[in-house]
């Protein structure tokens, strides 16, 4: 009887130790979920929507052109940009559906497209390069940072407009329209449209 009790005690001890080890492994594997419990509920909702959009789009084998026509894809870019400013970078956003350092096939649009701008004629611009000065001027004009009717329309005026935009929106002031500027423009232009030439 004593032998049986001691054997049971040893088994219980082994089970207890194993459960602790497994719990630690599980905690490491689900760290992002633990992190989510501490996040702003609005942020978690945005993250879940991004995941939902991503999953429904990329697992239905759309081509890039078909994907660009999807309203869900456009919404996911807007949400990603909002989260970008909440967390400081794409890499810091919990449970992203992709790893920005190891882009898989189909993921590139989510990292290359930094802004989605709509026109009055229901056309859509997907900003993947930062050198579209014509589009930039239209957006800054719509947001009342740039005077499109200026006589000179010099590069200096545009640079100054970008700096004013960066200052007002709390961005790094360097006069360069990089990804951060376009991501902010994307958010501010969400409910606005520009004239399409």
Short mmCIF file of N, CA and C in Angstrom, two decimals:
data_model
loop_
_atom_site.label_atom_id
_atom_site.label_comp_id
_atom_site.label_asym_id
_atom_site.label_seq_id
_atom_site.Cartn_x
_atom_site.Cartn_y
_atom_site.Cartn_z
N UNK A 1 0.83 -1.20 0.00
CA UNK A 1 0.00 0.00 0.00
C UNK A 1 0.86 1.25 0.00
N UNK A 2 1.90 1.22 0.91
CA UNK A 2 2.79 2.37 0.99
C UNK A 2 3.53 2.55 -0.34
N UNK A 3 3.91 1.41 -0.95
CA UNK A 3 4.63 1.46 -2.21
C UNK A 3 3.76 2.10 -3.30
N UNK A 4 2.45 1.70 -3.28
CA UNK A 4 1.52 2.23 -4.27
C UNK A 4 1.33 3.73 -4.09
N UNK A 5 1.25 4.18 -2.80
CA UNK A 5 1.07 5.62 -2.54
C UNK A 5 2.30 6.40 -3.00
N UNK A 6 3.46 5.85 -2.71
CA UNK A 6 4.69 6.54 -3.09
C UNK A 6 4.81 6.61 -4.60
N UNK A 7 4.36 5.54 -5.29
CA UNK A 7 4.40 5.53 -6.75
C UNK A 7 3.46 6.59 -7.32
N UNK A 8 2.26 6.70 -6.70
CA UNK A 8 1.29 7.71 -7.14
C UNK A 8 1.82 9.13 -6.90
N UNK A 9 2.50 9.29 -5.78
CA UNK A 9 3.06 10.61 -5.46
C UNK A 9 4.10 11.02 -6.49
N UNK A 10 4.93 10.04 -6.89
CA UNK A 10 5.97 10.33 -7.90
C UNK A 10 5.31 10.69 -9.23
N UNK A 11 4.26 9.94 -9.60
CA UNK A 11 3.56 10.22 -10.85
C UNK A 11 2.92 11.61 -10.84
N UNK A 12 2.32 11.95 -9.68
CA UNK A 12 1.70 13.28 -9.56
C UNK A 12 2.74 14.38 -9.68
N UNK A 13 3.92 14.13 -9.08
CA UNK A 13 5.00 15.11 -9.13
C UNK A 13 5.47 15.30 -10.59
N UNK A 14 5.60 14.17 -11.31
CA UNK A 14 6.03 14.24 -12.71
C UNK A 14 5.00 15.01 -13.56
N UNK A 15 3.71 14.70 -13.32
CA UNK A 15 2.63 15.39 -14.06
C UNK A 15 2.66 16.88 -13.76
N UNK A 16 2.89 17.22 -12.50
CA UNK A 16 2.93 18.63 -12.08
C UNK A 16 4.07 19.37 -12.77
N UNK A 17 5.24 18.75 -12.79
CA UNK A 17 6.42 19.38 -13.42
C UNK A 17 6.19 19.53 -14.92
N UNK A 18 5.63 18.49 -15.54
CA UNK A 18 5.36 18.56 -16.98
C UNK A 18 4.36 19.66 -17.32
N UNK A 19 3.33 19.81 -16.45
CA UNK A 19 2.33 20.83 -16.71
C UNK A 19 2.93 22.22 -16.63
N UNK A 20 3.88 22.42 -15.70
CA UNK A 20 4.55 23.72 -15.58
C UNK A 20 5.37 24.00 -16.85
N UNK A 21 6.11 22.99 -17.30
CA UNK A 21 6.93 23.14 -18.50
C UNK A 21 6.08 23.45 -19.73
N UNK A 22 4.98 22.69 -19.88
CA UNK A 22 4.10 22.90 -21.02
C UNK A 22 3.45 24.26 -20.97
N UNK A 23 3.11 24.73 -19.78
CA UNK A 23 2.49 26.03 -19.62
C UNK A 23 3.45 27.14 -20.04
N UNK A 24 4.72 26.97 -19.68
CA UNK A 24 5.72 27.97 -20.05
C UNK A 24 5.90 28.01 -21.57
N UNK A 25 5.92 26.83 -22.19
CA UNK A 25 6.05 26.78 -23.65
C UNK A 25 4.85 27.43 -24.30
N UNK A 26 3.66 27.11 -23.81
CA UNK A 26 2.43 27.68 -24.35
C UNK A 26 2.42 29.19 -24.20
N UNK A 27 2.90 29.68 -23.06
CA UNK A 27 2.94 31.12 -22.82
C UNK A 27 3.85 31.81 -23.81
N UNK A 28 4.98 31.16 -24.13
CA UNK A 28 5.89 31.76 -25.10
C UNK A 28 5.27 31.78 -26.48
N UNK A 29 4.59 30.68 -26.82
CA UNK A 29 4.00 30.58 -28.15
C UNK A 29 2.83 31.54 -28.33
N UNK A 30 2.12 31.83 -27.23
CA UNK A 30 0.94 32.68 -27.33
C UNK A 30 1.18 34.05 -26.72
N UNK A 31 2.41 34.47 -26.75
CA UNK A 31 2.76 35.77 -26.17
C UNK A 31 1.99 36.90 -26.80
N UNK A 32 1.76 36.81 -28.12
CA UNK A 32 1.05 37.88 -28.79
C UNK A 32 -0.39 37.99 -28.28
N UNK A 33 -1.00 36.85 -27.96
CA UNK A 33 -2.36 36.89 -27.43
C UNK A 33 -2.38 37.50 -26.03
N UNK A 34 -1.36 37.16 -25.21
CA UNK A 34 -1.28 37.78 -23.90
C UNK A 34 -1.12 39.29 -24.05
N UNK A 35 -0.35 39.68 -25.03
CA UNK A 35 -0.13 41.10 -25.27
C UNK A 35 -1.43 41.78 -25.67
N UNK A 36 -2.24 41.06 -26.46
CA UNK A 36 -3.49 41.64 -26.92
C UNK A 36 -4.42 41.98 -25.78
N UNK A 37 -4.36 41.22 -24.70
CA UNK A 37 -5.23 41.48 -23.56
C UNK A 37 -4.95 42.85 -22.95
N UNK A 38 -3.75 43.36 -23.18
CA UNK A 38 -3.37 44.65 -22.61
C UNK A 38 -3.57 45.79 -23.60
N UNK A 39 -3.98 45.47 -24.84
CA UNK A 39 -4.10 46.50 -25.86
C UNK A 39 -5.41 47.26 -25.73
N UNK A 40 -5.42 48.44 -26.35
CA UNK A 40 -6.63 49.24 -26.46
C UNK A 40 -7.68 48.43 -27.23
N UNK A 41 -8.91 48.33 -26.72
CA UNK A 41 -9.94 47.54 -27.41
C UNK A 41 -10.14 47.97 -28.86
N UNK A 42 -10.03 49.28 -29.13
CA UNK A 42 -10.18 49.75 -30.50
C UNK A 42 -9.07 49.22 -31.39
N UNK A 43 -7.86 49.16 -30.84
CA UNK A 43 -6.72 48.64 -31.61
C UNK A 43 -6.90 47.16 -31.90
N UNK A 44 -7.37 46.43 -30.90
CA UNK A 44 -7.60 44.99 -31.09
C UNK A 44 -8.63 44.76 -32.18
N UNK A 45 -9.67 45.60 -32.19
CA UNK A 45 -10.71 45.48 -33.21
C UNK A 45 -10.12 45.73 -34.60
N UNK A 46 -9.25 46.74 -34.71
CA UNK A 46 -8.60 47.02 -36.00
C UNK A 46 -7.73 45.85 -36.43
N UNK A 47 -6.97 45.29 -35.48
CA UNK A 47 -6.09 44.16 -35.80
C UNK A 47 -6.91 42.96 -36.28
N UNK A 48 -8.01 42.70 -35.60
CA UNK A 48 -8.86 41.57 -35.99
C UNK A 48 -9.45 41.77 -37.38
N UNK A 49 -9.80 43.02 -37.70
CA UNK A 49 -10.35 43.31 -39.02
C UNK A 49 -9.28 43.14 -40.10
N UNK A 50 -8.05 43.60 -39.80
CA UNK A 50 -6.96 43.42 -40.75
C UNK A 50 -6.75 41.93 -41.03
N UNK A 51 -6.74 41.13 -39.97
CA UNK A 51 -6.57 39.68 -40.11
C UNK A 51 -7.72 39.08 -40.92
N UNK A 52 -8.92 39.55 -40.65
CA UNK A 52 -10.09 39.03 -41.36
C UNK A 52 -9.99 39.37 -42.85
N UNK A 53 -9.70 40.64 -43.14
CA UNK A 53 -9.57 41.05 -44.54
C UNK A 53 -8.47 40.27 -45.23
N UNK A 54 -7.34 40.16 -44.55
CA UNK A 54 -6.19 39.46 -45.12
C UNK A 54 -6.53 38.01 -45.45
N UNK A 55 -7.13 37.34 -44.48
CA UNK A 55 -7.46 35.92 -44.67
C UNK A 55 -8.48 35.71 -45.78
N UNK A 56 -9.52 36.55 -45.82
CA UNK A 56 -10.55 36.36 -46.83
C UNK A 56 -10.05 36.70 -48.23
N UNK A 57 -9.08 37.61 -48.31
CA UNK A 57 -8.57 38.00 -49.62
C UNK A 57 -7.50 37.05 -50.13
N UNK A 58 -6.51 36.76 -49.29
CA UNK A 58 -5.36 36.02 -49.77
C UNK A 58 -5.59 34.52 -49.89
N UNK A 59 -6.61 34.02 -49.25
CA UNK A 59 -6.86 32.60 -49.37
C UNK A 59 -7.92 32.29 -50.42
N UNK A 60 -8.24 33.31 -51.23
CA UNK A 60 -9.19 33.09 -52.33
C UNK A 60 -8.50 33.28 -53.67
N UNK A 61 -7.15 33.31 -53.66
CA UNK A 61 -6.34 33.30 -54.88
C UNK A 61 -6.66 34.43 -55.86
N UNK A 62 -6.74 35.66 -55.34
CA UNK A 62 -6.91 36.81 -56.22
C UNK A 62 -5.57 37.18 -56.85
N UNK A 63 -5.65 37.71 -58.09
CA UNK A 63 -4.44 38.30 -58.67
C UNK A 63 -4.26 39.67 -58.04
N UNK A 64 -3.10 40.28 -58.25
CA UNK A 64 -2.85 41.60 -57.68
C UNK A 64 -3.87 42.62 -58.17
N UNK A 65 -4.19 42.58 -59.46
CA UNK A 65 -5.14 43.54 -60.01
C UNK A 65 -6.54 43.31 -59.45
N UNK A 66 -6.92 42.04 -59.29
CA UNK A 66 -8.23 41.74 -58.70
C UNK A 66 -8.25 42.18 -57.24
N UNK A 67 -7.14 41.99 -56.57
CA UNK A 67 -7.05 42.34 -55.16
C UNK A 67 -7.22 43.84 -54.97
N UNK A 68 -6.65 44.62 -55.88
CA UNK A 68 -6.73 46.08 -55.77
C UNK A 68 -8.17 46.58 -55.92
N UNK A 69 -9.01 45.76 -56.52
CA UNK A 69 -10.41 46.15 -56.69
C UNK A 69 -11.25 45.84 -55.44
N UNK A 70 -10.64 45.14 -54.50
CA UNK A 70 -11.38 44.70 -53.33
C UNK A 70 -11.46 45.82 -52.29
N UNK A 71 -12.67 46.13 -51.89
CA UNK A 71 -12.88 47.15 -50.87
C UNK A 71 -12.23 46.73 -49.55
N UNK A 72 -12.23 45.43 -49.28
CA UNK A 72 -11.63 44.93 -48.03
C UNK A 72 -10.14 45.21 -48.00
N UNK A 73 -9.48 45.06 -49.14
CA UNK A 73 -8.05 45.34 -49.20
C UNK A 73 -7.78 46.80 -48.90
N UNK A 74 -8.56 47.68 -49.49
CA UNK A 74 -8.39 49.11 -49.26
C UNK A 74 -8.62 49.47 -47.79
N UNK A 75 -9.65 48.87 -47.21
CA UNK A 75 -9.93 49.14 -45.80
C UNK A 75 -8.80 48.65 -44.91
N UNK A 76 -8.21 47.52 -45.28
CA UNK A 76 -7.13 46.97 -44.45
C UNK A 76 -5.92 47.89 -44.47
N UNK A 77 -5.65 48.55 -45.62
CA UNK A 77 -4.55 49.50 -45.69
C UNK A 77 -4.81 50.68 -44.76
N UNK A 78 -6.04 51.20 -44.77
CA UNK A 78 -6.38 52.31 -43.88
C UNK A 78 -6.20 51.91 -42.42
N UNK A 79 -6.66 50.72 -42.07
CA UNK A 79 -6.55 50.25 -40.69
C UNK A 79 -5.09 50.04 -40.29
N UNK A 80 -4.30 49.48 -41.20
CA UNK A 80 -2.88 49.30 -40.93
C UNK A 80 -2.19 50.62 -40.67
N UNK A 81 -2.58 51.65 -41.43
CA UNK A 81 -1.97 52.96 -41.24
C UNK A 81 -2.35 53.57 -39.89
N UNK A 82 -3.59 53.36 -39.46
CA UNK A 82 -3.99 53.83 -38.14
C UNK A 82 -3.18 53.13 -37.05
N UNK A 83 -3.03 51.81 -37.22
CA UNK A 83 -2.25 51.04 -36.24
C UNK A 83 -0.78 51.43 -36.28
N UNK A 84 -0.28 51.79 -37.47
CA UNK A 84 1.11 52.22 -37.61
C UNK A 84 1.41 53.38 -36.67
N UNK A 85 0.51 54.34 -36.60
CA UNK A 85 0.75 55.50 -35.74
C UNK A 85 0.47 55.20 -34.27
N UNK A 86 -0.32 54.17 -34.02
CA UNK A 86 -0.53 53.76 -32.63
C UNK A 86 0.71 53.08 -32.06
N UNK A 87 1.38 52.27 -32.90
CA UNK A 87 2.48 51.43 -32.42
C UNK A 87 3.86 51.88 -32.88
N UNK A 88 3.93 52.85 -33.79
CA UNK A 88 5.22 53.40 -34.18
C UNK A 88 5.85 52.77 -35.40
N UNK A 89 5.43 51.57 -35.76
CA UNK A 89 5.95 50.90 -36.95
C UNK A 89 5.11 49.67 -37.22
N UNK A 90 5.23 49.14 -38.45
CA UNK A 90 4.50 47.92 -38.78
C UNK A 90 4.98 46.75 -37.93
N UNK A 91 6.30 46.73 -37.67
CA UNK A 91 6.89 45.62 -36.93
C UNK A 91 6.37 45.52 -35.50
N UNK A 92 5.92 46.65 -34.94
CA UNK A 92 5.47 46.65 -33.54
C UNK A 92 3.99 46.29 -33.38
N UNK A 93 3.27 46.19 -34.48
CA UNK A 93 1.85 45.87 -34.38
C UNK A 93 1.69 44.37 -34.09
N UNK A 94 1.01 44.02 -32.99
CA UNK A 94 0.84 42.60 -32.65
C UNK A 94 0.04 41.86 -33.73
N UNK A 95 0.34 40.58 -33.86
CA UNK A 95 -0.36 39.63 -34.74
C UNK A 95 -0.56 40.12 -36.16
N UNK A 96 0.43 40.80 -36.72
CA UNK A 96 0.34 41.13 -38.14
C UNK A 96 0.25 39.84 -38.95
N UNK A 97 -0.51 39.84 -40.06
CA UNK A 97 -0.64 38.63 -40.86
C UNK A 97 0.59 38.33 -41.70
N UNK A 98 1.62 39.17 -41.59
CA UNK A 98 2.83 38.93 -42.37
C UNK A 98 4.03 39.45 -41.59
N UNK A 99 5.18 38.99 -41.97
CA UNK A 99 6.43 39.46 -41.38
C UNK A 99 7.08 40.42 -42.37
N UNK A 100 7.14 41.72 -42.06
CA UNK A 100 7.69 42.70 -43.00
C UNK A 100 9.12 42.40 -43.43
N UNK A 101 9.84 41.62 -42.63
CA UNK A 101 11.22 41.28 -42.97
C UNK A 101 11.32 40.02 -43.83
N UNK A 102 10.20 39.31 -43.97
CA UNK A 102 10.22 38.06 -44.73
C UNK A 102 8.92 37.95 -45.52
N UNK A 103 8.83 38.76 -46.57
CA UNK A 103 7.59 38.87 -47.33
C UNK A 103 7.30 37.59 -48.12
N UNK A 104 6.11 37.07 -47.94
CA UNK A 104 5.68 35.89 -48.69
C UNK A 104 4.99 36.34 -49.98
N UNK A 105 4.76 35.41 -50.88
CA UNK A 105 4.05 35.74 -52.11
C UNK A 105 2.65 36.23 -51.77
N UNK A 106 2.28 37.37 -52.31
CA UNK A 106 0.96 37.93 -52.03
C UNK A 106 0.97 38.96 -50.92
N UNK A 107 1.99 38.90 -50.05
CA UNK A 107 2.05 39.85 -48.94
C UNK A 107 2.53 41.23 -49.37
N UNK A 108 3.24 41.29 -50.49
CA UNK A 108 3.94 42.52 -50.85
C UNK A 108 3.03 43.73 -50.92
N UNK A 109 1.80 43.54 -51.41
CA UNK A 109 0.90 44.68 -51.53
C UNK A 109 0.60 45.31 -50.17
N UNK A 110 0.58 44.49 -49.12
CA UNK A 110 0.28 45.02 -47.80
C UNK A 110 1.42 45.86 -47.25
N UNK A 111 2.63 45.65 -47.76
CA UNK A 111 3.75 46.44 -47.27
C UNK A 111 4.17 47.51 -48.28
N UNK A 112 3.94 47.25 -49.56
CA UNK A 112 4.34 48.22 -50.58
C UNK A 112 3.34 49.35 -50.73
N UNK A 113 2.05 49.04 -50.61
CA UNK A 113 1.03 50.08 -50.73
C UNK A 113 0.96 50.85 -49.41
N UNK A 114 1.37 52.11 -49.43
CA UNK A 114 1.40 52.88 -48.19
C UNK A 114 0.21 53.83 -48.08
N UNK A 115 -0.57 53.97 -49.15
CA UNK A 115 -1.74 54.84 -49.08
C UNK A 115 -2.71 54.49 -50.20
N UNK A 116 -3.98 54.70 -49.92
CA UNK A 116 -5.03 54.50 -50.92
C UNK A 116 -5.80 55.82 -51.03
N UNK A 117 -5.74 56.43 -52.22
CA UNK A 117 -6.38 57.73 -52.44
C UNK A 117 -7.46 57.58 -53.49
N UNK A 118 -8.66 58.08 -53.19
CA UNK A 118 -9.78 57.98 -54.11
C UNK A 118 -10.02 59.29 -54.86
N UNK A 119 -10.56 59.17 -56.07
CA UNK A 119 -10.84 60.34 -56.89
C UNK A 119 -12.34 60.53 -57.05
N UNK A 120 -12.72 61.70 -57.58
CA UNK A 120 -14.14 61.99 -57.77
C UNK A 120 -14.78 61.07 -58.79
N UNK A 121 -13.99 60.53 -59.69
CA UNK A 121 -14.51 59.63 -60.72
C UNK A 121 -14.43 58.16 -60.31
N UNK A 122 -14.34 57.94 -58.99
CA UNK A 122 -14.29 56.58 -58.45
C UNK A 122 -13.07 55.79 -58.90
N UNK A 123 -12.01 56.50 -59.24
CA UNK A 123 -10.73 55.86 -59.52
C UNK A 123 -9.96 55.77 -58.21
N UNK A 124 -9.03 54.85 -58.14
CA UNK A 124 -8.25 54.68 -56.92
C UNK A 124 -6.77 54.69 -57.23
N UNK A 125 -6.03 55.51 -56.48
CA UNK A 125 -4.57 55.52 -56.57
C UNK A 125 -4.00 54.68 -55.44
N UNK A 126 -3.13 53.75 -55.78
CA UNK A 126 -2.43 52.97 -54.76
C UNK A 126 -1.00 53.49 -54.71
N UNK A 127 -0.66 54.18 -53.66
CA UNK A 127 0.67 54.80 -53.56
C UNK A 127 1.69 53.75 -53.14
N UNK A 128 2.60 53.44 -54.06
CA UNK A 128 3.69 52.51 -53.75
C UNK A 128 5.04 53.19 -53.90
N UNK A 129 5.05 54.37 -54.50
CA UNK A 129 6.29 55.14 -54.64
C UNK A 129 6.08 56.50 -54.00
N UNK A 130 7.16 57.08 -53.51
CA UNK A 130 7.05 58.38 -52.85
C UNK A 130 7.38 59.54 -53.76
N UNK A 131 7.43 59.30 -55.07
CA UNK A 131 7.82 60.36 -55.98
C UNK A 131 6.66 60.84 -56.87
N UNK A 132 5.43 60.52 -56.47
CA UNK A 132 4.27 60.99 -57.22
C UNK A 132 3.92 62.39 -56.75
N UNK A 133 4.64 63.39 -57.26
CA UNK A 133 4.49 64.77 -56.81
C UNK A 133 3.13 65.35 -57.19
N UNK A 134 2.61 64.93 -58.34
CA UNK A 134 1.31 65.44 -58.78
C UNK A 134 0.21 65.03 -57.81
N UNK A 135 0.21 63.76 -57.42
CA UNK A 135 -0.78 63.26 -56.47
C UNK A 135 -0.58 63.90 -55.10
N UNK A 136 0.68 64.05 -54.71
CA UNK A 136 1.00 64.66 -53.42
C UNK A 136 0.44 66.07 -53.34
N UNK A 137 0.65 66.85 -54.38
CA UNK A 137 0.16 68.23 -54.40
C UNK A 137 -1.35 68.27 -54.29
N UNK A 138 -2.03 67.36 -55.00
CA UNK A 138 -3.50 67.31 -54.95
C UNK A 138 -3.99 67.01 -53.53
N UNK A 139 -3.33 66.05 -52.89
CA UNK A 139 -3.74 65.66 -51.53
C UNK A 139 -3.49 66.79 -50.54
N UNK A 140 -2.31 67.40 -50.61
CA UNK A 140 -1.98 68.50 -49.69
C UNK A 140 -2.89 69.70 -49.93
N UNK A 141 -3.27 69.91 -51.20
CA UNK A 141 -4.20 70.99 -51.50
C UNK A 141 -5.57 70.70 -50.90
N UNK A 142 -6.01 69.45 -51.04
CA UNK A 142 -7.30 69.05 -50.48
C UNK A 142 -7.31 69.19 -48.96
N UNK A 143 -6.15 68.94 -48.35
CA UNK A 143 -6.03 69.05 -46.89
C UNK A 143 -5.65 70.46 -46.45
N UNK A 144 -5.62 71.38 -47.43
CA UNK A 144 -5.37 72.81 -47.19
C UNK A 144 -3.97 73.11 -46.65
N UNK A 145 -2.99 72.36 -47.16
CA UNK A 145 -1.59 72.62 -46.81
C UNK A 145 -0.82 73.19 -48.00
N UNK A 146 -1.43 73.14 -49.16
CA UNK A 146 -0.72 73.57 -50.37
C UNK A 146 -1.66 74.36 -51.26
N UNK A 147 -1.17 75.46 -51.82
CA UNK A 147 -1.97 76.29 -52.70
C UNK A 147 -1.72 75.90 -54.15
N UNK A 148 -2.65 75.17 -54.72
CA UNK A 148 -2.50 74.71 -56.09
C UNK A 148 -2.63 75.82 -57.11
N UNK A 149 -3.16 76.96 -56.68
CA UNK A 149 -3.33 78.09 -57.59
C UNK A 149 -2.15 79.06 -57.55
N UNK A 150 -1.12 78.68 -56.81
CA UNK A 150 0.05 79.54 -56.71
C UNK A 150 0.64 79.78 -58.10
N UNK A 151 1.12 81.01 -58.33
CA UNK A 151 1.69 81.38 -59.63
C UNK A 151 3.01 80.65 -59.87
N UNK A 152 3.85 80.59 -58.86
CA UNK A 152 5.19 80.00 -59.04
C UNK A 152 5.16 78.48 -58.96
N UNK A 153 4.42 77.93 -57.98
CA UNK A 153 4.35 76.47 -57.78
C UNK A 153 5.76 75.85 -57.75
N UNK A 154 6.63 76.46 -57.00
CA UNK A 154 8.01 76.00 -56.95
C UNK A 154 8.18 74.80 -56.04
N UNK A 155 9.32 74.12 -56.18
CA UNK A 155 9.64 72.99 -55.32
C UNK A 155 9.77 73.44 -53.87
N UNK A 156 10.24 74.68 -53.69
CA UNK A 156 10.40 75.21 -52.34
C UNK A 156 9.05 75.33 -51.65
N UNK A 157 8.03 75.73 -52.42
CA UNK A 157 6.68 75.85 -51.85
C UNK A 157 6.15 74.48 -51.41
N UNK A 158 6.40 73.48 -52.24
CA UNK A 158 5.94 72.13 -51.91
C UNK A 158 6.67 71.61 -50.68
N UNK A 159 7.98 71.83 -50.63
CA UNK A 159 8.76 71.39 -49.46
C UNK A 159 8.26 72.05 -48.19
N UNK A 160 7.94 73.35 -48.29
CA UNK A 160 7.42 74.08 -47.13
C UNK A 160 6.06 73.55 -46.72
N UNK A 161 5.24 73.19 -47.72
CA UNK A 161 3.92 72.62 -47.43
C UNK A 161 4.05 71.29 -46.71
N UNK A 162 5.01 70.47 -47.16
CA UNK A 162 5.25 69.18 -46.50
C UNK A 162 5.70 69.39 -45.06
N UNK A 163 6.59 70.34 -44.85
CA UNK A 163 7.09 70.63 -43.49
C UNK A 163 5.95 71.09 -42.59
N UNK A 164 5.09 71.96 -43.11
CA UNK A 164 3.94 72.42 -42.32
C UNK A 164 3.02 71.26 -41.98
N UNK A 165 2.81 70.38 -42.94
CA UNK A 165 1.99 69.19 -42.72
C UNK A 165 2.61 68.32 -41.63
N UNK A 166 3.90 68.09 -41.73
CA UNK A 166 4.60 67.26 -40.75
C UNK A 166 4.53 67.87 -39.36
N UNK A 167 4.68 69.17 -39.29
CA UNK A 167 4.63 69.86 -37.99
C UNK A 167 3.25 69.73 -37.36
N UNK A 168 2.21 69.99 -38.15
CA UNK A 168 0.85 69.95 -37.63
C UNK A 168 0.42 68.54 -37.24
N UNK A 169 0.95 67.55 -37.93
CA UNK A 169 0.54 66.16 -37.67
C UNK A 169 1.50 65.42 -36.75
N UNK A 170 2.48 66.13 -36.20
CA UNK A 170 3.40 65.52 -35.24
C UNK A 170 4.38 64.54 -35.84
N UNK A 171 4.75 64.74 -37.10
CA UNK A 171 5.70 63.86 -37.77
C UNK A 171 7.10 64.48 -37.76
N UNK A 172 8.08 63.69 -38.13
CA UNK A 172 9.45 64.20 -38.25
C UNK A 172 9.48 65.25 -39.35
N UNK A 173 10.00 66.44 -39.02
CA UNK A 173 9.99 67.55 -39.97
C UNK A 173 11.27 67.54 -40.79
N UNK A 174 11.15 67.06 -42.05
CA UNK A 174 12.31 67.05 -42.93
C UNK A 174 11.96 67.49 -44.36
N UNK A 175 10.68 67.77 -44.60
CA UNK A 175 10.27 68.23 -45.92
C UNK A 175 10.24 67.15 -46.98
N UNK A 176 10.35 65.89 -46.56
CA UNK A 176 10.36 64.77 -47.50
C UNK A 176 9.07 63.96 -47.36
N UNK A 177 8.43 63.67 -48.48
CA UNK A 177 7.18 62.90 -48.46
C UNK A 177 7.49 61.41 -48.48
N UNK A 178 7.89 60.86 -47.33
CA UNK A 178 8.19 59.45 -47.22
C UNK A 178 6.96 58.65 -46.84
N UNK A 179 7.16 57.40 -46.48
CA UNK A 179 6.03 56.52 -46.13
C UNK A 179 5.18 57.07 -44.99
N UNK A 180 5.84 57.66 -43.99
CA UNK A 180 5.11 58.17 -42.83
C UNK A 180 4.15 59.28 -43.24
N UNK A 181 4.62 60.17 -44.13
CA UNK A 181 3.76 61.25 -44.63
C UNK A 181 2.57 60.68 -45.39
N UNK A 182 2.84 59.71 -46.27
CA UNK A 182 1.76 59.14 -47.06
C UNK A 182 0.77 58.36 -46.20
N UNK A 183 1.27 57.69 -45.17
CA UNK A 183 0.36 56.95 -44.28
C UNK A 183 -0.58 57.91 -43.57
N UNK A 184 -0.06 59.05 -43.16
CA UNK A 184 -0.90 60.05 -42.50
C UNK A 184 -1.88 60.66 -43.50
N UNK A 185 -1.41 60.93 -44.71
CA UNK A 185 -2.30 61.45 -45.76
C UNK A 185 -3.44 60.47 -46.01
N UNK A 186 -3.10 59.18 -46.05
CA UNK A 186 -4.11 58.14 -46.26
C UNK A 186 -5.22 58.25 -45.23
N UNK A 187 -4.85 58.40 -43.97
CA UNK A 187 -5.85 58.47 -42.89
C UNK A 187 -6.70 59.73 -43.03
N UNK A 188 -6.04 60.87 -43.30
CA UNK A 188 -6.76 62.14 -43.38
C UNK A 188 -7.62 62.25 -44.63
N UNK A 189 -7.22 61.52 -45.68
CA UNK A 189 -7.98 61.57 -46.94
C UNK A 189 -9.04 60.49 -47.02
N UNK A 190 -9.21 59.71 -45.98
CA UNK A 190 -10.12 58.56 -46.03
C UNK A 190 -11.52 58.95 -46.48
N UNK A 191 -12.03 60.07 -45.97
CA UNK A 191 -13.38 60.50 -46.32
C UNK A 191 -13.38 61.66 -47.30
N UNK A 192 -12.26 61.85 -47.99
CA UNK A 192 -12.17 62.91 -48.98
C UNK A 192 -11.80 62.29 -50.33
N UNK A 193 -12.06 63.04 -51.39
CA UNK A 193 -11.67 62.60 -52.73
C UNK A 193 -10.96 63.76 -53.42
N UNK A 194 -10.14 63.45 -54.42
CA UNK A 194 -9.46 64.49 -55.17
C UNK A 194 -10.00 64.52 -56.59
N UNK A 195 -9.78 65.61 -57.29
CA UNK A 195 -10.20 65.71 -58.68
C UNK A 195 -9.31 64.84 -59.54
N UNK A 196 -9.93 64.14 -60.45
CA UNK A 196 -9.19 63.26 -61.34
C UNK A 196 -9.04 63.93 -62.70
N UNK A 197 -7.79 64.17 -63.13
CA UNK A 197 -7.57 64.85 -64.42
C UNK A 197 -7.94 63.94 -65.58
#
